[in-house]
Coordinates of C-alpha atoms (C1' of nucleotides) in Angstrom, one line a residue:
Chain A
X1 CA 0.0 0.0 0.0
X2 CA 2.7 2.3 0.7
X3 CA 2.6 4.2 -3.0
X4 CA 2.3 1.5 -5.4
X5 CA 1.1 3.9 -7.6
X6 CA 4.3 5.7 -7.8
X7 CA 5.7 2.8 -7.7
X8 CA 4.2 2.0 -10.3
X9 CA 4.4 4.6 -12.7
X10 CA 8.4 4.5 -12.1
X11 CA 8.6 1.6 -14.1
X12 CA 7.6 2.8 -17.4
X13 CA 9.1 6.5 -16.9
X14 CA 11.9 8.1 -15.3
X15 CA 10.5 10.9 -12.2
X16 CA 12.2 13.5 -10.5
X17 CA 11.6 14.7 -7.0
X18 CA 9.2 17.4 -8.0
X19 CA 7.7 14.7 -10.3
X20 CA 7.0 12.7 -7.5
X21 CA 5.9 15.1 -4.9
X22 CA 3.2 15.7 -7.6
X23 CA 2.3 12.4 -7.7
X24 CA 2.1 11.7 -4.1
X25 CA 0.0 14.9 -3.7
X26 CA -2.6 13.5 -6.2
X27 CA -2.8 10.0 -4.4
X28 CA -3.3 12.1 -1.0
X29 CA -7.0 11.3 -0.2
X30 CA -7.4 7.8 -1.6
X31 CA -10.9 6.4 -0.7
X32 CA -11.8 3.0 0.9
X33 CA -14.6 1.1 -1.2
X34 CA -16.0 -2.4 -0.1
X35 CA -15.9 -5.2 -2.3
X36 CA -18.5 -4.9 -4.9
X37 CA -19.3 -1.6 -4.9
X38 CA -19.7 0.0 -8.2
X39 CA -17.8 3.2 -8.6
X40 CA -18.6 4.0 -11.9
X41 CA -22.0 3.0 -13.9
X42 CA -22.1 2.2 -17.2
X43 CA -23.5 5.1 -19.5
X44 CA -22.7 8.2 -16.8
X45 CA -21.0 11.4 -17.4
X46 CA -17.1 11.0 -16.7
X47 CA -16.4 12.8 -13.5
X48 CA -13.5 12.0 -12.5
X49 CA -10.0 9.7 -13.5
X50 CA -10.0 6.6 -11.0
X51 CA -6.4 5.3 -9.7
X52 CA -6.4 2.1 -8.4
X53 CA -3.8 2.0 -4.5
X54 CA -4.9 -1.2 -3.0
X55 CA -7.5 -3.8 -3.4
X56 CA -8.6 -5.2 -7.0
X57 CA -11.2 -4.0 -9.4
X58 CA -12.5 -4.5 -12.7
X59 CA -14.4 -3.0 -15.8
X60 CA -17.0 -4.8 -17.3
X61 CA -20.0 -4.9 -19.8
X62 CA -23.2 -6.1 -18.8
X63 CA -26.2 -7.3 -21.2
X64 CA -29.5 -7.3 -20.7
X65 CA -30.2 -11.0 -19.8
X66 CA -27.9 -11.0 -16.5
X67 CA -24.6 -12.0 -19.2
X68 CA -21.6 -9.7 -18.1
X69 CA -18.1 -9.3 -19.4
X70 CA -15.3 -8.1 -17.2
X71 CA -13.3 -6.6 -20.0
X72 CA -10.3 -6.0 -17.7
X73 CA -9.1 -6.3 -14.2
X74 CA -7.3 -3.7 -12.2
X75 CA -4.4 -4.2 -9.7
X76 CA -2.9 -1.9 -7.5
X77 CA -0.9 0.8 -9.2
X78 CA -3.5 0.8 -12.3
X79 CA -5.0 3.7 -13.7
X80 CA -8.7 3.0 -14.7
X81 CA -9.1 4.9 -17.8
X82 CA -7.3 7.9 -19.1
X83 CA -9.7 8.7 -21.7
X84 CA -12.4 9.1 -19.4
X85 CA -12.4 12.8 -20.4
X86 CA -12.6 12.1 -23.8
X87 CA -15.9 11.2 -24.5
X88 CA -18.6 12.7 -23.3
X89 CA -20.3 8.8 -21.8
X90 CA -18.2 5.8 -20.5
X91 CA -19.3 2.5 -22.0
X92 CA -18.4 0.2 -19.3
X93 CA -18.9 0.0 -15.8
X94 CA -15.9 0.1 -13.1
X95 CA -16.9 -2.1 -10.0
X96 CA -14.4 -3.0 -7.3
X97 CA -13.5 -6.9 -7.2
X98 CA -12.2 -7.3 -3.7
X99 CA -12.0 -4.3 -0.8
X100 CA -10.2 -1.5 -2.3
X101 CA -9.4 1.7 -2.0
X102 CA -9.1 4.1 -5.1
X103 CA -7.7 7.6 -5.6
X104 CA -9.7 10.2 -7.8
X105 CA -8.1 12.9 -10.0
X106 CA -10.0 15.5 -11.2
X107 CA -10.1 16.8 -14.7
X108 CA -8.0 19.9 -13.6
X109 CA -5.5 18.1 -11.9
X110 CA -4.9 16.2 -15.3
X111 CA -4.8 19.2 -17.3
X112 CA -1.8 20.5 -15.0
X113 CA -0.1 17.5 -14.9
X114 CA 0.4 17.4 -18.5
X115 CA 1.1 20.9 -18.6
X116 CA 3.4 21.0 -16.0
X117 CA 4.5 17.5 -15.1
X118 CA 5.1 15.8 -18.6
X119 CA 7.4 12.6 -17.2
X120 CA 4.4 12.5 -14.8
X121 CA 2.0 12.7 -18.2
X122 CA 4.2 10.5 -20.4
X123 CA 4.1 7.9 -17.5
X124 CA 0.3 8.0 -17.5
X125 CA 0.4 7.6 -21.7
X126 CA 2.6 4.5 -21.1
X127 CA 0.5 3.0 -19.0
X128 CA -2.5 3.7 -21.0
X129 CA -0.3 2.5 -24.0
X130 CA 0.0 -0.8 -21.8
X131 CA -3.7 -1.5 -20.6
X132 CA -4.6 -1.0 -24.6
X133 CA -2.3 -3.7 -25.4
X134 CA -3.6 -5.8 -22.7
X135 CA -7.2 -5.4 -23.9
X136 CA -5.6 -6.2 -27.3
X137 CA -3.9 -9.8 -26.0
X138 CA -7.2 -10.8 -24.0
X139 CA -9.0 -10.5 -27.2
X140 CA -6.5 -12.8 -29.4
X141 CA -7.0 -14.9 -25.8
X142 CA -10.9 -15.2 -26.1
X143 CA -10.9 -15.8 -29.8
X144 CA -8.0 -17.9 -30.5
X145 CA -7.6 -20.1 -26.7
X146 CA -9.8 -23.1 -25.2
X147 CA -10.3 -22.9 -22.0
X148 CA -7.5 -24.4 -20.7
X149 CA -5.3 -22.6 -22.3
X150 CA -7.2 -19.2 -21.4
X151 CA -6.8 -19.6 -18.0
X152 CA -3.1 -20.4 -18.3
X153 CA -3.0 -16.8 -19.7
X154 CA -4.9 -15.6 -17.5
X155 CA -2.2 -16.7 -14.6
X156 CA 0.7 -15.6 -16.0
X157 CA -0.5 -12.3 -16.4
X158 CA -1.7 -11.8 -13.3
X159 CA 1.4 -13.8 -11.9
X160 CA 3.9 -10.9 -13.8
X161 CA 1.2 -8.0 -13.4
X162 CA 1.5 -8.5 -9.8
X163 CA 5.3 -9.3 -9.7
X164 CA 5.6 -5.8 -11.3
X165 CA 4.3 -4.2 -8.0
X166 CA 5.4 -6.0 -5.6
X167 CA 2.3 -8.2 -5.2
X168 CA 4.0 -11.8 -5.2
X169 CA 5.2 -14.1 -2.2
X170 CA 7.1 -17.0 -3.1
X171 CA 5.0 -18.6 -5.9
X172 CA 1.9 -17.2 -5.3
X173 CA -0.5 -13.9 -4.6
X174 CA -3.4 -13.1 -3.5
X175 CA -6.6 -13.4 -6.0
X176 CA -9.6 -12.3 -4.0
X177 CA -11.8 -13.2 -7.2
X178 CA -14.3 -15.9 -7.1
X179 CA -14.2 -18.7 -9.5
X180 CA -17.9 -17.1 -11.1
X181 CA -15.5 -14.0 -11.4
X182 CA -13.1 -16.3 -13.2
X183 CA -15.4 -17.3 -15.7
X184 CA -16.8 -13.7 -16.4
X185 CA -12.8 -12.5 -17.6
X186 CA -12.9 -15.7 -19.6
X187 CA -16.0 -15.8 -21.1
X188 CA -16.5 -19.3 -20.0
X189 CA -19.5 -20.9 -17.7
X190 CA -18.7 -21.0 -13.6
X191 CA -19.1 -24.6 -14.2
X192 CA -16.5 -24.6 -16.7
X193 CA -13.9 -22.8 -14.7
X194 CA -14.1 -25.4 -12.3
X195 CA -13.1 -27.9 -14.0
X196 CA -10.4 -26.9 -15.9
X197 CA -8.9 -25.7 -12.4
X198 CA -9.5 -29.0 -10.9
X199 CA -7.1 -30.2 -14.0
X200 CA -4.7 -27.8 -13.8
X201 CA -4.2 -28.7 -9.7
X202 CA -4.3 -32.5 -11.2
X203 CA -1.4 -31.2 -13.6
X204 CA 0.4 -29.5 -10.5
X205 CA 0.3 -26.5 -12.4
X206 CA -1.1 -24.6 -9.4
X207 CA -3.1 -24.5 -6.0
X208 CA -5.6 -23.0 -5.5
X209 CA -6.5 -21.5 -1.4
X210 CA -9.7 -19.3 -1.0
X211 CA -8.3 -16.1 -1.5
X212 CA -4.8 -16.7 -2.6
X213 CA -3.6 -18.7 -5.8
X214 CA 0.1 -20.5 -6.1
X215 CA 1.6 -21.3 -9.4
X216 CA 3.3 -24.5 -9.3
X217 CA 4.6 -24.4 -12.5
X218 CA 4.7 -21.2 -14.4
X219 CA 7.2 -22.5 -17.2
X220 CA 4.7 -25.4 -17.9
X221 CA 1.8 -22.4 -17.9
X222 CA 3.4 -20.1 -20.3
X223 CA 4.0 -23.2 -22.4
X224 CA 0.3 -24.4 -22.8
X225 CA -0.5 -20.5 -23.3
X226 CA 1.9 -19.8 -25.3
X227 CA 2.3 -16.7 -23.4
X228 CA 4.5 -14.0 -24.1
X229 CA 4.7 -11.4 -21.9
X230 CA 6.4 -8.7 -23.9
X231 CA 3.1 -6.7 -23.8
X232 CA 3.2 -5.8 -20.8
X233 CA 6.3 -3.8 -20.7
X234 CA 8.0 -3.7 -18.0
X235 CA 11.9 -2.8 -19.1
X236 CA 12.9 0.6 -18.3
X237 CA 12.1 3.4 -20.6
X238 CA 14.3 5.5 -22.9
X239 CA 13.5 8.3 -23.7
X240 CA 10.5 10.8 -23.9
X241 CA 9.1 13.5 -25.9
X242 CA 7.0 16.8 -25.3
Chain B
X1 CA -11.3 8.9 -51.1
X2 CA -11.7 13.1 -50.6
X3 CA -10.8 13.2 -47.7
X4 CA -12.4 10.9 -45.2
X5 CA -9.8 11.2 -42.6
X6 CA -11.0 14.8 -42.2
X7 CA -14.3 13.9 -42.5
X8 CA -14.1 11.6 -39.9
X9 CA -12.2 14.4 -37.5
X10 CA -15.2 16.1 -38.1
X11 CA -17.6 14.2 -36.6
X12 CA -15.6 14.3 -33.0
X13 CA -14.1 17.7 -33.0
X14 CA -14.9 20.9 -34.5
X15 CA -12.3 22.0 -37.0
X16 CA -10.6 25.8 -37.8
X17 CA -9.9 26.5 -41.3
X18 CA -6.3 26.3 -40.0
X19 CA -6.7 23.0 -38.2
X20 CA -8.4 21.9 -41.7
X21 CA -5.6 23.1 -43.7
X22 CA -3.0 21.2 -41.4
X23 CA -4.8 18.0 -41.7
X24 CA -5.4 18.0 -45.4
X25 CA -1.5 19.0 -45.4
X26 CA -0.5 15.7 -43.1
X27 CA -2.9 14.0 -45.9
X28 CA -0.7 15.1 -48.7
X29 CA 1.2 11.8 -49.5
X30 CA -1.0 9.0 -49.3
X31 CA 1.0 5.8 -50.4
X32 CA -1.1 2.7 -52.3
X33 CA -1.0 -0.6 -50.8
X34 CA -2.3 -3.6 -52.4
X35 CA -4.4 -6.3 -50.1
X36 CA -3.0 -8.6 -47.8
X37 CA 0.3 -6.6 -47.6
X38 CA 1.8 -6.1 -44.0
X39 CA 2.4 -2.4 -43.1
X40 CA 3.7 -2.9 -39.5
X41 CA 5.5 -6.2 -38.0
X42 CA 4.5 -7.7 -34.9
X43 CA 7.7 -6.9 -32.4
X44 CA 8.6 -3.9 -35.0
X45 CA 9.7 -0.6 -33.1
X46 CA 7.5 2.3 -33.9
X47 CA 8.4 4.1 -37.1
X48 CA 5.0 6.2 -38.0
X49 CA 1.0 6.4 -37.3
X50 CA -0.7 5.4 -40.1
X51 CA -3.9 6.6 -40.9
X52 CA -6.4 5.2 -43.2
X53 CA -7.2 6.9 -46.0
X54 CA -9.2 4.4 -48.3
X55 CA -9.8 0.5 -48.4
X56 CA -9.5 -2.0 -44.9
X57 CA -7.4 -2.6 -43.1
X58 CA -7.1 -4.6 -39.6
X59 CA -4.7 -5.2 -36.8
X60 CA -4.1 -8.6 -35.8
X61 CA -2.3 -11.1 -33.6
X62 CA -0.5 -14.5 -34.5
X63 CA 0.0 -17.6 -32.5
X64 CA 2.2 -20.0 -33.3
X65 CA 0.6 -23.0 -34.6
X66 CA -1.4 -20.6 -37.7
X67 CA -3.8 -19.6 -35.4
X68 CA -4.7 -15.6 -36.0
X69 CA -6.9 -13.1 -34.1
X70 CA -8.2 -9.7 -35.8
X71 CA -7.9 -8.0 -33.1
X72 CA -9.7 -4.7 -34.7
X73 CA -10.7 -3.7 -38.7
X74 CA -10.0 -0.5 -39.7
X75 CA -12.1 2.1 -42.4
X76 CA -11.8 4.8 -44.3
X77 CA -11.7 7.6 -42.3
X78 CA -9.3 5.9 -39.0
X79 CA -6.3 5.9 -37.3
X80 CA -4.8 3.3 -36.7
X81 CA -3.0 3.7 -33.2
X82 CA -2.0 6.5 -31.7
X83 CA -0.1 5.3 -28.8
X84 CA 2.4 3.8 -31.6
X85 CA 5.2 6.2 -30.0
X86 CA 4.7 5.5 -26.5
X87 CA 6.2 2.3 -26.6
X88 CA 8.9 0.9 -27.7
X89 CA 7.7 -2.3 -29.7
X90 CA 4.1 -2.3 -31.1
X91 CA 2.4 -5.7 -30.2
X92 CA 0.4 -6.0 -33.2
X93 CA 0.5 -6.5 -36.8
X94 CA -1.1 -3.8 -39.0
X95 CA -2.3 -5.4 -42.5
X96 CA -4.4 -4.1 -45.4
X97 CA -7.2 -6.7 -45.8
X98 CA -7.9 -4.5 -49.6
X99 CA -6.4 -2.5 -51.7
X100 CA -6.1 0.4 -49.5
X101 CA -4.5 4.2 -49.3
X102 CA -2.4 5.1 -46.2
X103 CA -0.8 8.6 -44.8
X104 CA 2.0 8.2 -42.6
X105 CA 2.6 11.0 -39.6
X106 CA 6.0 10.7 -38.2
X107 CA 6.7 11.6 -34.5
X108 CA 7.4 15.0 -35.2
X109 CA 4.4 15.8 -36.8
X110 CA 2.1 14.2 -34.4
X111 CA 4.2 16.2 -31.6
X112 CA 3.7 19.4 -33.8
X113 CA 0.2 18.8 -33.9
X114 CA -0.3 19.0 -30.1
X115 CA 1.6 21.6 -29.7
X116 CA -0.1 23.8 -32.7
X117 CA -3.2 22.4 -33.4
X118 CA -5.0 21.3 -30.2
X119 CA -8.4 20.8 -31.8
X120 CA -6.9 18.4 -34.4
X121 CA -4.9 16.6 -31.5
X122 CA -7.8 16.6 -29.5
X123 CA -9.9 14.9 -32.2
X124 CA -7.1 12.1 -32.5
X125 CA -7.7 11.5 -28.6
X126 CA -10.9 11.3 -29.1
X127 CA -11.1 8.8 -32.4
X128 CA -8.7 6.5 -30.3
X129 CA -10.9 6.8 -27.2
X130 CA -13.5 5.6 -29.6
X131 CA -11.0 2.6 -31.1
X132 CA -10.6 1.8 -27.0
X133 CA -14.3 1.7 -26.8
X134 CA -14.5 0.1 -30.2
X135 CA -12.2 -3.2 -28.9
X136 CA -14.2 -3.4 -25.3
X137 CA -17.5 -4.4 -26.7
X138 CA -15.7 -6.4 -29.3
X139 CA -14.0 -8.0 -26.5
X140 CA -18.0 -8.6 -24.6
X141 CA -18.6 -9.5 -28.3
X142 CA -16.2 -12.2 -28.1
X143 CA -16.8 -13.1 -24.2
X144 CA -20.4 -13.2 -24.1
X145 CA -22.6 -14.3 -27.6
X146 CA -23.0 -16.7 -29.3
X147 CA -22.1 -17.1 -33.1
X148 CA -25.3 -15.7 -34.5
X149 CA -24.9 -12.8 -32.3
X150 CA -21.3 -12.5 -32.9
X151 CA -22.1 -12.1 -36.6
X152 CA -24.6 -9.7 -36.2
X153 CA -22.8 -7.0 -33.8
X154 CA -20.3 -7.6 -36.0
X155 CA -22.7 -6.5 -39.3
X156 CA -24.2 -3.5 -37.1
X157 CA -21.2 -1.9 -36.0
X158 CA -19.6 -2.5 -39.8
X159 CA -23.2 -0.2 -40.8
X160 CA -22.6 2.3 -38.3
X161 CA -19.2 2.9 -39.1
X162 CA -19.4 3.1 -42.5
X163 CA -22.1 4.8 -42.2
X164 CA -20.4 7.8 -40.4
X165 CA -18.3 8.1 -43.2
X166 CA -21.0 8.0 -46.1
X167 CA -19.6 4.4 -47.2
X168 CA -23.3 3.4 -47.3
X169 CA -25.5 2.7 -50.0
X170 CA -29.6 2.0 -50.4
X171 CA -28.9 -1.2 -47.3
X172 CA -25.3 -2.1 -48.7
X173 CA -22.1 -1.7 -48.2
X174 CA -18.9 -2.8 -49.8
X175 CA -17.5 -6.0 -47.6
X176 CA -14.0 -6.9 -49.0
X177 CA -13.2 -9.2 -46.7
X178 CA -13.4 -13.3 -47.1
X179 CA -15.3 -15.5 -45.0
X180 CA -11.9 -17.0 -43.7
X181 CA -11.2 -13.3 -42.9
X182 CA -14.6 -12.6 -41.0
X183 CA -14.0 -15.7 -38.4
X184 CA -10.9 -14.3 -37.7
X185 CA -12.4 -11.6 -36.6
X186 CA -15.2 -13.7 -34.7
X187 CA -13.3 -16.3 -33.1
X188 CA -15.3 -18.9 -35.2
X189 CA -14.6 -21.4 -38.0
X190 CA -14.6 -20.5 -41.3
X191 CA -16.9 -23.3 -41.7
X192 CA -19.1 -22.2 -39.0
X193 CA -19.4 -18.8 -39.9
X194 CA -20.8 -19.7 -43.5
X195 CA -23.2 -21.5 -42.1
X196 CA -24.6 -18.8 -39.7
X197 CA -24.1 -16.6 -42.7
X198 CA -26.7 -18.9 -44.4
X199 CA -29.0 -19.1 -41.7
X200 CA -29.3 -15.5 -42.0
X201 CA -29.8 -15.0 -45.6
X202 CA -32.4 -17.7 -45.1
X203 CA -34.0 -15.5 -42.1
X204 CA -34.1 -12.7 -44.5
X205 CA -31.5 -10.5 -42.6
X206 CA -29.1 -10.0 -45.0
X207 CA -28.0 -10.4 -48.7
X208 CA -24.5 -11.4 -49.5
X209 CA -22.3 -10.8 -52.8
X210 CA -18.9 -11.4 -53.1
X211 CA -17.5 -7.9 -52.2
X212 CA -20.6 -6.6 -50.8
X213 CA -23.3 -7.1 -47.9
X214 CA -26.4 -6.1 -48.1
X215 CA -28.5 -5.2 -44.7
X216 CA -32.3 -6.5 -45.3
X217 CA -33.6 -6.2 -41.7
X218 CA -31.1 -4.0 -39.3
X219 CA -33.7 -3.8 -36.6
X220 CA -33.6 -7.5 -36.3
X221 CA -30.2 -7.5 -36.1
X222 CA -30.0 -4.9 -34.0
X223 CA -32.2 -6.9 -31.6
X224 CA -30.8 -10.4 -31.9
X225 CA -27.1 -8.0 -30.9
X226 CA -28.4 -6.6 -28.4
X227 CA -26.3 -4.0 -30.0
X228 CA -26.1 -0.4 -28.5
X229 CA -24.0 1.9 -30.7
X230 CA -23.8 4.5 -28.6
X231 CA -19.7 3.8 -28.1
X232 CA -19.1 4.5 -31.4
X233 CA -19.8 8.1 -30.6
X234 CA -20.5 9.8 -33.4
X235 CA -22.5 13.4 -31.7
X236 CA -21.4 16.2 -31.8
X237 CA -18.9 17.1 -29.5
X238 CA -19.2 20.3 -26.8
X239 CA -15.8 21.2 -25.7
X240 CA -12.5 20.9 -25.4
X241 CA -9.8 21.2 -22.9
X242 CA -5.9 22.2 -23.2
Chain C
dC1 C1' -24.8 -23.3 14.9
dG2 C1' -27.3 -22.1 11.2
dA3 C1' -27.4 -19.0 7.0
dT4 C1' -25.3 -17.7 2.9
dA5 C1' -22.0 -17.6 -0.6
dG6 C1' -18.9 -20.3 -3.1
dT7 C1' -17.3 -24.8 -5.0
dT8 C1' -17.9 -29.4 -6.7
dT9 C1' -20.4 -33.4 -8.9
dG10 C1' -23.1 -35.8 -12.5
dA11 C1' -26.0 -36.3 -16.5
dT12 C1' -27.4 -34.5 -20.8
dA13 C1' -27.9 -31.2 -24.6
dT14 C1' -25.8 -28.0 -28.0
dC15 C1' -22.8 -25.4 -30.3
dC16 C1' -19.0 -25.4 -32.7
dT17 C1' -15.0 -27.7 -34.7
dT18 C1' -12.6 -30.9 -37.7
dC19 C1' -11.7 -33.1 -41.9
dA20 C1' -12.4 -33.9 -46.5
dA21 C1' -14.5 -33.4 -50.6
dA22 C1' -17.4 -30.9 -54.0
dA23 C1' -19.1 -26.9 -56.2
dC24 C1' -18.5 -22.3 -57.4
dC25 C1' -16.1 -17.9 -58.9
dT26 C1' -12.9 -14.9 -61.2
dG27 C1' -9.3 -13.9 -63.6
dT28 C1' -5.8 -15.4 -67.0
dG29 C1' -3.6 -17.3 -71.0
dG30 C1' -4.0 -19.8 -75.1
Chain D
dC1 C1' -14.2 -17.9 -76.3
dC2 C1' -12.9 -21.8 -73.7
dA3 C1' -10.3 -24.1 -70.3
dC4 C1' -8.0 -24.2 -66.5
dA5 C1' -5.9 -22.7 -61.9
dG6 C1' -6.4 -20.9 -57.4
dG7 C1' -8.9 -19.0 -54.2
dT8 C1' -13.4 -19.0 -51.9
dT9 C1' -17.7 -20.9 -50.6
dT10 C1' -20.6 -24.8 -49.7
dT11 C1' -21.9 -29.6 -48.1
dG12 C1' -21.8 -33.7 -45.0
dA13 C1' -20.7 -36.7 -41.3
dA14 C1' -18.8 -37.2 -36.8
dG15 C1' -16.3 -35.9 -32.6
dG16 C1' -15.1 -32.7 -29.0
dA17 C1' -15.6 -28.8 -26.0
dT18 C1' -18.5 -26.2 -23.4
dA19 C1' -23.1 -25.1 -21.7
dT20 C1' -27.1 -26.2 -18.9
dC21 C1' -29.6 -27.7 -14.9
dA22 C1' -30.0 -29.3 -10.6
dA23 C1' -28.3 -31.0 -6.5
dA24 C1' -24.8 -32.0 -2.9
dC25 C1' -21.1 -30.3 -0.7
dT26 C1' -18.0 -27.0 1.9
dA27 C1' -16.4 -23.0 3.7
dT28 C1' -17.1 -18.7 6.2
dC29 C1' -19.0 -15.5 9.2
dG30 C1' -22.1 -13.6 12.4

DNA sequence: CGATAGTTTGATATCCTTCAAAACCTGTGG
DNA sequence: CCACAGGTTTTGAAGGATATCAAACTATCG
């Protein structure tokens, strides 16, 4: 919890002290949400840019006959959307996964941190940059994977998402997700998910606790997902521009 | 082919005679590409932002073992990413699926238009904020229906967009994409999708040549989709910021 | 200790894939 | 103008992956 924001953001740009005062400032007041809670609904006005400091959350698409899509989940040091602004309606919903607690940045505060932060600005563009490419691989994931092989994915990214900040003890990490939650990110049936975890604990590819998953064998994972993980850049960055 | 890139700008932000002038200039060069060619590598580093001037185009994925996602199908009138220069590899493969007509922007000239021309630039945010809200729903797309419904979202949002950019005709529109092409898109089988493409030229839905599709009954699609176009944001929009 | 949410199980139906071959176009060269 | 080549669409039969439904279990928490 201690910034993992900054923390964050440090991997994919270069700050300087004033850079990260600034940051720190904005993540000042971060606000404690329950599990569950939506934050933002589907189809409202953008009021504000959500970061995400502790906890896990998720955006998602709902349909009309109870079928919902989580169309990507949120760890801490994740930025929920900067494009918010940009449109005048936001076209998915943002709903906490597990207890978390969020920091809000208003459209001003934006505005002067790409005026007069622009490592601090670039950093955010990275990042965006990154959670575009993410949406990118789940979608060769959901169209091109079985389900086996979709959940495998779906480890090792969490398993180096989470690395990146911190987030991993010795094999495994926290996943305060239920197994119906599972099967909403994969587009597969509750029933489904079960089963193909049951096999994967069969394989000693992982365990699975209540809250807290261990990967066994994350070389046979990335294997059977083919996984590359090159997408979610985490090497140290080069150089910037205005 | 006059201009439809500024054409498209115009629909999401409200152009000066200057800005107009500096878009039609960054229009200039166009280069021909014939179908099926590959613009931009998987793993390439970043050398330009292409946008589309005429003909398809589509960004895709590749697995190993032949297996291909399109991950997103560009039209006249788009952009194909604009956070190209943020990162230092682009994780995608850009290819023409037709004949098409591309302009290249280089770094400078995308940096010249933020500084210079912040209506144009903030149109670009605002046509990728749209290609962001574009690949969610494909993503539900993907997660959540079933192949009839895949197929139909699919035709709806190819109306809409087209549409926008006065690619319509009486119902029709020009479809140069194969059927090998569109379940790449769908995450189906070739063989699977002709048959559901059967089923709904049998149901009356929808007439199909071989470079063109004809929409009989877009309300039923529209219904059997569930689909909401609402993200592809086409209204006018009210205001800008820095 | 009982209530509630989450996980596991089994049996059955369906959707979609696979493989392989046939039919159909479209453009090209003789 | 015909014939043929190559790509695309269509067809059929059969198997596999995933969904559905409903019930039994198992944790967790007040």
């Amino acid at each position: 919890m201690p910034d993992l924001l900054l923390r964050r953001l440090k991997t994919v740009a270069e700050l300087s002290g004033e850079d990260e005062a600034w940051v720190t400032r904005l993540c000042a007041k971060p606000q404690a949400r329950k599990a569950g809670e939506v934050i933002v609904q589907q189809g409202e006005r953008p009021r504000s840019l959500f970061m995400l400091a502790d906890g896990w959350a998720c955006h998602s698409v709902t349909l009309s006959n109870e079928r919902r899509q989580i169309i990507s989940y949120l760890v801490p040091g994740d930025i929920c959307d900067v494009h918010v602004f940009d449109l005048e309606v936001v076209d998915f919903a943002l709903r906490t996964l597990s207890d978390a607690s969020l920091v809000s940045v208003s459209r001003e505060q934006l505005a002067e941190t790409a005026t007069r932060y622009p490592q601090v600005a670039w950093g955010l563009r990275r990042l965006t940059a990154i959670s575009g490419a993410t949406l990118r691989q789940w979608l060769a994931n959901l169209g091109m994977r079985d389900a086996y092989e979709r959940l495998a994915h779906l480890f090792c990214e969490m398993w180096f998402r989470l690395e990146a900040v911190g987030l991993t003890h010795g094999g495994t990490f926290d996943l305060p997700v239920t197994q119906e939650q599972l099967s909403e990110m994969t587009g597969l049936t509750p029933v489904h998910v079960n089963r193909v975890l049951q096999r994967m604990r069969r394989e000693g590819l992982i365990a699975l606790a209540t809250r807290s998953l261990a990967i066994h064998d994350l070389e046979a994972l990335r294997r059977i997902a083919e996984f590359d993980g090159s997408y979610l850049r985490t090497t140290a960055p080069v150089s910037s521009d205005a």
